[in-house]
Amino acid sequence: MRTMSATRLPTLLLLLCALTGFMLQSAGCDRQDGDDDDATRDIPPPEGCSYNSLANVTFAMTIHWQGTDYGPDVLTSLVKSWDPPALYFPFTGQVTEFADDQATGLQAITLTEQPAEGEEPAEDPNWVRIVYSLPLGYSLPLELDQIVGVHTIIDYSTGVLITGFSFWEIMEDGSGQLLFMAEPSDLGLAYLPGELHPAFNQVTLRDRACPNIAALQCANPYNLSIEFETVVPGDDDDSATADDQAPAEPDYFELWPTEHHDFSVGELELRVVNVWSYGYREIDASCTGYDWSADRMSFFVIRSEFAP
């Protein structure tokens, strides 16, 4: 049997080492000289991380009922004393005021109850008045003398005041179609997402690790985004058959503060506007009187045809 000489052994070992190195380089997919796989890769934050916010929707409601006025402070105090502490107040009436409020310089709208057909007008009819403000460029999609429905919510059931309001176009069959809805309370939603919501099945805050947008004495704010899933009319209808058309799919989208998105619910064309969505980090534990740990958001929905 032939044996390998001692002088040829080192040469063979060098050749094997060279081949092994070549194979490792090939498996590494053309690794470049000086390329450090362990280096930290800088991933730029989403553009929305730097967005500011819009002015929030504000509103104060007065109810005139059976000859008595219940202003915003009285209503809030009454609701807080109830069990459960929540007011869900639907009201249908004619728009009898749609102008500036002289006392505040904000906008005001009054809906006055109308008599049923064949009845005499009441001497002192019930009415609802809302003094409100919207972000610049937006206005309520209403007009004088129009018959509309308004739905307002004052809710203390979570221990935090949550308010919201919406306006509805009254159809010939007595049903309503959404005209406008505001969620101005940044610690919760007045209208809970789901099958009965007029627009959304889910509304979720998302933390995408944005950098801080400011440095405050008690904490540093940073932007969050809001993820929306729209409702699909008829999703809770079990009467559909295989011969029916394929069901519509919900719309999924993400909005940063000041962004908007147009979408459809059935034949209704709507726009949602993210007023703000943010949280805090590096919180100073000595700061009290404000919930710095809570994530916050506010948005509103309006008919697309009335959006700027």
PDB file of N, CA, C and O in Angstrom, residues 62 66 132 154-156 190 194 219 222 225 236 247 274 276 283 304 306:
ATOM      1  N   THR A  62     -76.569  71.490  26.416  1.00  0.00           N
ATOM      2  CA  THR A  62     -77.660  71.901  27.305  1.00  0.00           C
ATOM      3  C   THR A  62     -78.940  71.227  26.812  1.00  0.00           C
ATOM      4  O   THR A  62     -79.243  71.266  25.609  1.00  0.00           O
ATOM      5  N   GLN A  66     -89.071  69.583  29.433  1.00  0.00           N
ATOM      6  CA  GLN A  66     -90.263  69.866  30.248  1.00  0.00           C
ATOM      7  C   GLN A  66     -90.128  71.197  30.987  1.00  0.00           C
ATOM      8  O   GLN A  66     -90.432  71.323  32.174  1.00  0.00           O
ATOM      9  N   TYR A 132     -69.925  73.990  20.277  1.00  0.00           N
ATOM     10  CA  TYR A 132     -68.859  73.069  19.886  1.00  0.00           C
ATOM     11  C   TYR A 132     -67.780  73.791  19.078  1.00  0.00           C
ATOM     12  O   TYR A 132     -67.941  74.946  18.632  1.00  0.00           O
ATOM     13  N   ILE A 154     -72.691  60.803  28.104  1.00  0.00           N
ATOM     14  CA  ILE A 154     -71.893  61.218  29.259  1.00  0.00           C
ATOM     15  C   ILE A 154     -71.744  59.973  30.130  1.00  0.00           C
ATOM     16  O   ILE A 154     -72.728  59.443  30.636  1.00  0.00           O
ATOM     17  N   ASP A 155     -70.525  59.500  30.308  1.00  0.00           N
ATOM     18  CA  ASP A 155     -70.314  58.187  30.919  1.00  0.00           C
ATOM     19  C   ASP A 155     -69.207  58.255  31.972  1.00  0.00           C
ATOM     20  O   ASP A 155     -68.058  58.595  31.665  1.00  0.00           O
ATOM     21  N   TYR A 156     -69.564  57.936  33.228  1.00  0.00           N
ATOM     22  CA  TYR A 156     -68.606  57.851  34.334  1.00  0.00           C
ATOM     23  C   TYR A 156     -68.379  56.416  34.783  1.00  0.00           C
ATOM     24  O   TYR A 156     -67.751  56.175  35.814  1.00  0.00           O
ATOM     25  N   ALA A 190     -66.540  56.692  23.732  1.00  0.00           N
ATOM     26  CA  ALA A 190     -67.951  56.730  24.101  1.00  0.00           C
ATOM     27  C   ALA A 190     -68.738  55.662  23.351  1.00  0.00           C
ATOM     28  O   ALA A 190     -69.633  55.027  23.906  1.00  0.00           O
ATOM     29  N   GLY A 194     -67.483  47.547  17.458  1.00  0.00           N
ATOM     30  CA  GLY A 194     -68.127  46.237  17.372  1.00  0.00           C
ATOM     31  C   GLY A 194     -69.225  46.267  16.327  1.00  0.00           C
ATOM     32  O   GLY A 194     -69.364  47.230  15.552  1.00  0.00           O
ATOM     33  N   ALA A 219     -42.711  64.003  32.091  1.00  0.00           N
ATOM     34  CA  ALA A 219     -42.609  62.838  31.213  1.00  0.00           C
ATOM     35  C   ALA A 219     -42.320  63.317  29.799  1.00  0.00           C
ATOM     36  O   ALA A 219     -42.403  64.511  29.495  1.00  0.00           O
ATOM     37  N   TYR A 222     -44.578  60.755  23.184  1.00  0.00           N
ATOM     38  CA  TYR A 222     -44.191  60.203  21.881  1.00  0.00           C
ATOM     39  C   TYR A 222     -45.454  59.720  21.181  1.00  0.00           C
ATOM     40  O   TYR A 222     -46.432  59.329  21.814  1.00  0.00           O
ATOM     41  N   SER A 225     -49.774  55.299  16.825  1.00  0.00           N
ATOM     42  CA  SER A 225     -50.692  55.294  15.694  1.00  0.00           C
ATOM     43  C   SER A 225     -51.981  54.595  16.113  1.00  0.00           C
ATOM     44  O   SER A 225     -52.024  53.916  17.141  1.00  0.00           O
ATOM     45  N   ASP A 236     -73.727  40.329  11.054  1.00  0.00           N
ATOM     46  CA  ASP A 236     -74.421  39.567  12.089  1.00  0.00           C
ATOM     47  C   ASP A 236     -75.702  38.916  11.569  1.00  0.00           C
ATOM     48  O   ASP A 236     -76.515  38.406  12.332  1.00  0.00           O
ATOM     49  N   PRO A 247     -69.626  38.162   0.713  1.00  0.00           N
ATOM     50  CA  PRO A 247     -69.727  39.273   1.665  1.00  0.00           C
ATOM     51  C   PRO A 247     -68.591  40.282   1.466  1.00  0.00           C
ATOM     52  O   PRO A 247     -67.498  39.935   1.025  1.00  0.00           O
ATOM     53  N   ASN A 274     -57.660  61.270  12.526  1.00  0.00           N
ATOM     54  CA  ASN A 274     -56.935  61.097  13.783  1.00  0.00           C
ATOM     55  C   ASN A 274     -56.513  62.469  14.285  1.00  0.00           C
ATOM     56  O   ASN A 274     -55.629  63.114  13.713  1.00  0.00           O
ATOM     57  N   TRP A 276     -55.354  63.133  17.527  1.00  0.00           N
ATOM     58  CA  TRP A 276     -54.069  62.860  18.176  1.00  0.00           C
ATOM     59  C   TRP A 276     -54.059  61.448  18.725  1.00  0.00           C
ATOM     60  O   TRP A 276     -55.102  60.840  18.978  1.00  0.00           O
ATOM     61  N   ILE A 283     -41.348  58.627  32.920  1.00  0.00           N
ATOM     62  CA  ILE A 283     -42.308  59.342  33.771  1.00  0.00           C
ATOM     63  C   ILE A 283     -41.705  59.586  35.149  1.00  0.00           C
ATOM     64  O   ILE A 283     -41.155  58.678  35.779  1.00  0.00           O
ATOM     65  N   SER A 304     -67.687  61.878   3.868  1.00  0.00           N
ATOM     66  CA  SER A 304     -66.587  62.287   2.983  1.00  0.00           C
ATOM     67  C   SER A 304     -66.974  63.472   2.120  1.00  0.00           C
ATOM     68  O   SER A 304     -66.131  64.348   1.841  1.00  0.00           O
ATOM     69  N   PHE A 306     -68.565  66.024   2.787  1.00  0.00           N
ATOM     70  CA  PHE A 306     -68.520  67.298   3.498  1.00  0.00           C
ATOM     71  C   PHE A 306     -67.129  67.602   4.053  1.00  0.00           C
ATOM     72  O   PHE A 306     -66.938  68.584   4.747  1.00  0.00           O
TER      73      PHE A 306
END
